[in-house]
């Protein structure tokens, strides 16, 4: 029977509970939204630091693959002077699977352009092991009917 600790972090009004190997829906949601912000709320000035912070949560064995993906994103963001911001519209959490689905609007500015607006749907898989939270997957899915 694992001991659970309830925590209310700064800037959040909902407490969450974690143990060595599990976390509740509130914790998973807050972590997933933080990961979304680190990857998507970026500019050419902030992208490197944000992506570096995100990489700390990727399991060491999977970091190289994610480094390549994030480096390609950062290069495009810097070369095209991109600013982007994600606005969530819905979040669903399946704590037993560590699965968080986040839908929202990604606004992207290229240089001095008006923003491009895209509807996005991300699926994040988080695992809690030995007191550490790992981001196992940060994927995007297409909601359009085939």
PDB file of C-alpha atoms in Angstrom:
ATOM      1  CA  UNK A   1       0.000   0.000   0.000  1.00  0.00           C
ATOM      2  CA  UNK A   2       1.856   3.069  -1.290  1.00  0.00           C
ATOM      3  CA  UNK A   3       1.733   6.336   0.610  1.00  0.00           C
ATOM      4  CA  UNK A   4       0.224   9.153  -1.444  1.00  0.00           C
ATOM      5  CA  UNK A   5       1.082  12.804  -0.954  1.00  0.00           C
ATOM      6  CA  UNK A   6      -1.376  15.582  -1.852  1.00  0.00           C
ATOM      7  CA  UNK A   7       0.225  18.696  -3.316  1.00  0.00           C
ATOM      8  CA  UNK A   8      -1.100  22.023  -4.640  1.00  0.00           C
ATOM      9  CA  UNK A   9       1.556  23.665  -6.819  1.00  0.00           C
ATOM     10  CA  UNK A  10       1.998  27.376  -7.398  1.00  0.00           C
ATOM     11  CA  UNK A  11      -0.405  28.809 -10.016  1.00  0.00           C
ATOM     12  CA  UNK A  12      -2.799  25.846  -9.712  1.00  0.00           C
ATOM     13  CA  UNK A  13      -5.852  25.697  -7.495  1.00  0.00           C
ATOM     14  CA  UNK A  14      -6.485  21.958  -7.771  1.00  0.00           C
ATOM     15  CA  UNK A  15      -4.471  19.655  -5.525  1.00  0.00           C
ATOM     16  CA  UNK A  16      -3.104  16.401  -6.887  1.00  0.00           C
ATOM     17  CA  UNK A  17      -1.838  13.174  -5.374  1.00  0.00           C
ATOM     18  CA  UNK A  18       1.227  11.158  -6.329  1.00  0.00           C
ATOM     19  CA  UNK A  19       2.989   8.089  -5.030  1.00  0.00           C
ATOM     20  CA  UNK A  20       6.223   6.401  -6.083  1.00  0.00           C
ATOM     21  CA  UNK A  21       4.601   4.687  -9.082  1.00  0.00           C
ATOM     22  CA  UNK A  22       1.267   6.383  -9.726  1.00  0.00           C
ATOM     23  CA  UNK A  23      -0.389   9.768 -10.083  1.00  0.00           C
ATOM     24  CA  UNK A  24      -3.970  10.970 -10.135  1.00  0.00           C
ATOM     25  CA  UNK A  25      -5.800  12.609 -13.047  1.00  0.00           C
ATOM     26  CA  UNK A  26      -5.194  16.146 -11.773  1.00  0.00           C
ATOM     27  CA  UNK A  27      -1.412  15.632 -11.645  1.00  0.00           C
ATOM     28  CA  UNK A  28      -1.316  14.049 -15.108  1.00  0.00           C
ATOM     29  CA  UNK A  29      -3.388  16.877 -16.568  1.00  0.00           C
ATOM     30  CA  UNK A  30      -1.201  19.589 -15.030  1.00  0.00           C
ATOM     31  CA  UNK A  31       2.026  17.902 -16.155  1.00  0.00           C
ATOM     32  CA  UNK A  32       0.694  17.351 -19.687  1.00  0.00           C
ATOM     33  CA  UNK A  33      -0.383  20.989 -19.988  1.00  0.00           C
ATOM     34  CA  UNK A  34       3.084  22.041 -18.808  1.00  0.00           C
ATOM     35  CA  UNK A  35       4.700  19.814 -21.471  1.00  0.00           C
ATOM     36  CA  UNK A  36       2.377  21.288 -24.121  1.00  0.00           C
ATOM     37  CA  UNK A  37       3.428  24.799 -23.066  1.00  0.00           C
ATOM     38  CA  UNK A  38       7.140  23.934 -23.213  1.00  0.00           C
ATOM     39  CA  UNK A  39       6.836  22.587 -26.750  1.00  0.00           C
ATOM     40  CA  UNK A  40       4.245  24.896 -28.303  1.00  0.00           C
ATOM     41  CA  UNK A  41       4.308  28.282 -26.521  1.00  0.00           C
ATOM     42  CA  UNK A  42       7.611  29.336 -28.042  1.00  0.00           C
ATOM     43  CA  UNK A  43       9.381  32.019 -30.026  1.00  0.00           C
ATOM     44  CA  UNK A  44      12.740  32.123 -31.764  1.00  0.00           C
ATOM     45  CA  UNK A  45      14.197  33.497 -28.505  1.00  0.00           C
ATOM     46  CA  UNK A  46      12.681  30.932 -26.113  1.00  0.00           C
ATOM     47  CA  UNK A  47      12.524  27.703 -28.111  1.00  0.00           C
ATOM     48  CA  UNK A  48      15.941  26.303 -27.138  1.00  0.00           C
ATOM     49  CA  UNK A  49      15.438  26.744 -23.386  1.00  0.00           C
ATOM     50  CA  UNK A  50      11.860  25.441 -23.535  1.00  0.00           C
ATOM     51  CA  UNK A  51      12.814  22.349 -25.514  1.00  0.00           C
ATOM     52  CA  UNK A  52      15.771  21.690 -23.196  1.00  0.00           C
ATOM     53  CA  UNK A  53      13.415  21.770 -20.205  1.00  0.00           C
ATOM     54  CA  UNK A  54      11.045  19.355 -21.983  1.00  0.00           C
ATOM     55  CA  UNK A  55      13.871  16.921 -22.778  1.00  0.00           C
ATOM     56  CA  UNK A  56      14.575  16.458 -19.061  1.00  0.00           C
ATOM     57  CA  UNK A  57      11.283  14.545 -18.814  1.00  0.00           C
ATOM     58  CA  UNK A  58      11.994  12.210 -21.738  1.00  0.00           C
ATOM     59  CA  UNK A  59      13.278   8.791 -20.716  1.00  0.00           C
ATOM     60  CA  UNK A  60      17.077   8.735 -21.315  1.00  0.00           C
ATOM     61  CA  UNK A  61      16.839   5.937 -23.887  1.00  0.00           C
ATOM     62  CA  UNK A  62      14.377   7.946 -25.984  1.00  0.00           C
ATOM     63  CA  UNK A  63      16.059  11.352 -25.677  1.00  0.00           C
ATOM     64  CA  UNK A  64      18.121  11.133 -28.869  1.00  0.00           C
ATOM     65  CA  UNK A  65      15.056  10.558 -31.045  1.00  0.00           C
ATOM     66  CA  UNK A  66      13.183  13.431 -29.389  1.00  0.00           C
ATOM     67  CA  UNK A  67      16.269  15.683 -29.610  1.00  0.00           C
ATOM     68  CA  UNK A  68      16.227  15.284 -33.405  1.00  0.00           C
ATOM     69  CA  UNK A  69      12.510  16.128 -33.615  1.00  0.00           C
ATOM     70  CA  UNK A  70      12.842  19.149 -31.334  1.00  0.00           C
ATOM     71  CA  UNK A  71      15.995  20.372 -33.117  1.00  0.00           C
ATOM     72  CA  UNK A  72      14.141  20.334 -36.447  1.00  0.00           C
ATOM     73  CA  UNK A  73      11.252  22.270 -34.885  1.00  0.00           C
ATOM     74  CA  UNK A  74      13.636  24.785 -33.279  1.00  0.00           C
ATOM     75  CA  UNK A  75      15.522  25.322 -36.545  1.00  0.00           C
ATOM     76  CA  UNK A  76      12.283  26.085 -38.399  1.00  0.00           C
ATOM     77  CA  UNK A  77      11.083  28.381 -35.593  1.00  0.00           C
ATOM     78  CA  UNK A  78      14.347  30.362 -35.596  1.00  0.00           C
ATOM     79  CA  UNK A  79      14.802  30.481 -39.386  1.00  0.00           C
ATOM     80  CA  UNK A  80      11.233  31.685 -39.998  1.00  0.00           C
ATOM     81  CA  UNK A  81      10.970  33.930 -36.898  1.00  0.00           C
ATOM     82  CA  UNK A  82       7.985  31.949 -35.616  1.00  0.00           C
ATOM     83  CA  UNK A  83       5.969  32.680 -32.493  1.00  0.00           C
ATOM     84  CA  UNK A  84       3.334  30.173 -31.444  1.00  0.00           C
ATOM     85  CA  UNK A  85       0.792  29.815 -28.678  1.00  0.00           C
ATOM     86  CA  UNK A  86      -1.514  26.913 -27.840  1.00  0.00           C
ATOM     87  CA  UNK A  87      -4.961  27.475 -26.355  1.00  0.00           C
ATOM     88  CA  UNK A  88      -6.547  24.329 -24.953  1.00  0.00           C
ATOM     89  CA  UNK A  89     -10.244  23.680 -25.527  1.00  0.00           C
ATOM     90  CA  UNK A  90     -10.551  20.273 -23.868  1.00  0.00           C
ATOM     91  CA  UNK A  91      -8.530  17.832 -21.793  1.00  0.00           C
ATOM     92  CA  UNK A  92      -9.341  14.173 -21.110  1.00  0.00           C
ATOM     93  CA  UNK A  93      -7.297  12.013 -18.755  1.00  0.00           C
ATOM     94  CA  UNK A  94      -7.138   8.241 -18.330  1.00  0.00           C
ATOM     95  CA  UNK A  95      -5.020   7.911 -15.158  1.00  0.00           C
ATOM     96  CA  UNK A  96      -4.865   4.113 -15.283  1.00  0.00           C
ATOM     97  CA  UNK A  97      -3.014   4.394 -18.627  1.00  0.00           C
ATOM     98  CA  UNK A  98      -1.170   7.671 -17.981  1.00  0.00           C
ATOM     99  CA  UNK A  99      -2.911   8.978 -21.118  1.00  0.00           C
ATOM    100  CA  UNK A 100      -3.834  12.640 -21.560  1.00  0.00           C
ATOM    101  CA  UNK A 101      -5.586  13.925 -24.685  1.00  0.00           C
ATOM    102  CA  UNK A 102      -5.525  17.660 -25.232  1.00  0.00           C
ATOM    103  CA  UNK A 103      -7.423  19.477 -27.941  1.00  0.00           C
ATOM    104  CA  UNK A 104      -7.046  23.127 -28.756  1.00  0.00           C
ATOM    105  CA  UNK A 105      -6.076  25.888 -31.126  1.00  0.00           C
ATOM    106  CA  UNK A 106      -2.465  26.518 -32.137  1.00  0.00           C
ATOM    107  CA  UNK A 107      -1.864  30.069 -33.324  1.00  0.00           C
ATOM    108  CA  UNK A 108       1.330  30.611 -35.287  1.00  0.00           C
ATOM    109  CA  UNK A 109       2.840  33.903 -36.368  1.00  0.00           C
ATOM    110  CA  UNK A 110       5.581  33.871 -39.008  1.00  0.00           C
ATOM    111  CA  UNK A 111       7.520  37.121 -38.934  1.00  0.00           C
ATOM    112  CA  UNK A 112       5.031  39.986 -38.865  1.00  0.00           C
ATOM    113  CA  UNK A 113       2.191  37.969 -40.405  1.00  0.00           C
ATOM    114  CA  UNK A 114      -1.311  37.608 -39.083  1.00  0.00           C
ATOM    115  CA  UNK A 115      -1.633  34.376 -37.106  1.00  0.00           C
ATOM    116  CA  UNK A 116      -2.363  31.065 -38.761  1.00  0.00           C
ATOM    117  CA  UNK A 117      -4.866  29.059 -36.738  1.00  0.00           C
ATOM    118  CA  UNK A 118      -4.905  25.251 -36.607  1.00  0.00           C
ATOM    119  CA  UNK A 119      -7.106  22.904 -34.603  1.00  0.00           C
ATOM    120  CA  UNK A 120      -4.812  20.385 -32.873  1.00  0.00           C
ATOM    121  CA  UNK A 121      -5.253  17.140 -30.928  1.00  0.00           C
ATOM    122  CA  UNK A 122      -2.302  15.845 -28.914  1.00  0.00           C
ATOM    123  CA  UNK A 123      -1.912  12.579 -27.031  1.00  0.00           C
ATOM    124  CA  UNK A 124       0.627  12.430 -24.230  1.00  0.00           C
ATOM    125  CA  UNK A 125       1.568   9.287 -22.317  1.00  0.00           C
ATOM    126  CA  UNK A 126       3.128   9.823 -18.887  1.00  0.00           C
ATOM    127  CA  UNK A 127       4.625   7.131 -16.664  1.00  0.00           C
ATOM    128  CA  UNK A 128       5.495   7.498 -13.000  1.00  0.00           C
ATOM    129  CA  UNK A 129       8.248   5.138 -11.864  1.00  0.00           C
ATOM    130  CA  UNK A 130      10.249   5.217  -8.635  1.00  0.00           C
ATOM    131  CA  UNK A 131       9.151   8.764  -7.881  1.00  0.00           C
ATOM    132  CA  UNK A 132      10.034  10.113 -11.341  1.00  0.00           C
ATOM    133  CA  UNK A 133       7.562  11.245 -14.000  1.00  0.00           C
ATOM    134  CA  UNK A 134       8.541  10.374 -17.584  1.00  0.00           C
ATOM    135  CA  UNK A 135       6.976  11.645 -20.790  1.00  0.00           C
ATOM    136  CA  UNK A 136       6.787   8.439 -22.834  1.00  0.00           C
ATOM    137  CA  UNK A 137       4.971   9.857 -25.848  1.00  0.00           C
ATOM    138  CA  UNK A 138       4.077  13.306 -27.183  1.00  0.00           C
ATOM    139  CA  UNK A 139       2.123  12.701 -30.353  1.00  0.00           C
ATOM    140  CA  UNK A 140      -0.360  14.464 -32.553  1.00  0.00           C
ATOM    141  CA  UNK A 141      -3.390  12.807 -34.087  1.00  0.00           C
ATOM    142  CA  UNK A 142      -5.666  13.891 -36.909  1.00  0.00           C
ATOM    143  CA  UNK A 143      -9.353  14.044 -35.985  1.00  0.00           C
ATOM    144  CA  UNK A 144     -10.588  14.292 -39.567  1.00  0.00           C
ATOM    145  CA  UNK A 145     -12.609  11.358 -40.836  1.00  0.00           C
ATOM    146  CA  UNK A 146     -10.741   9.343 -43.431  1.00  0.00           C
TER     147      UNK A 146
END
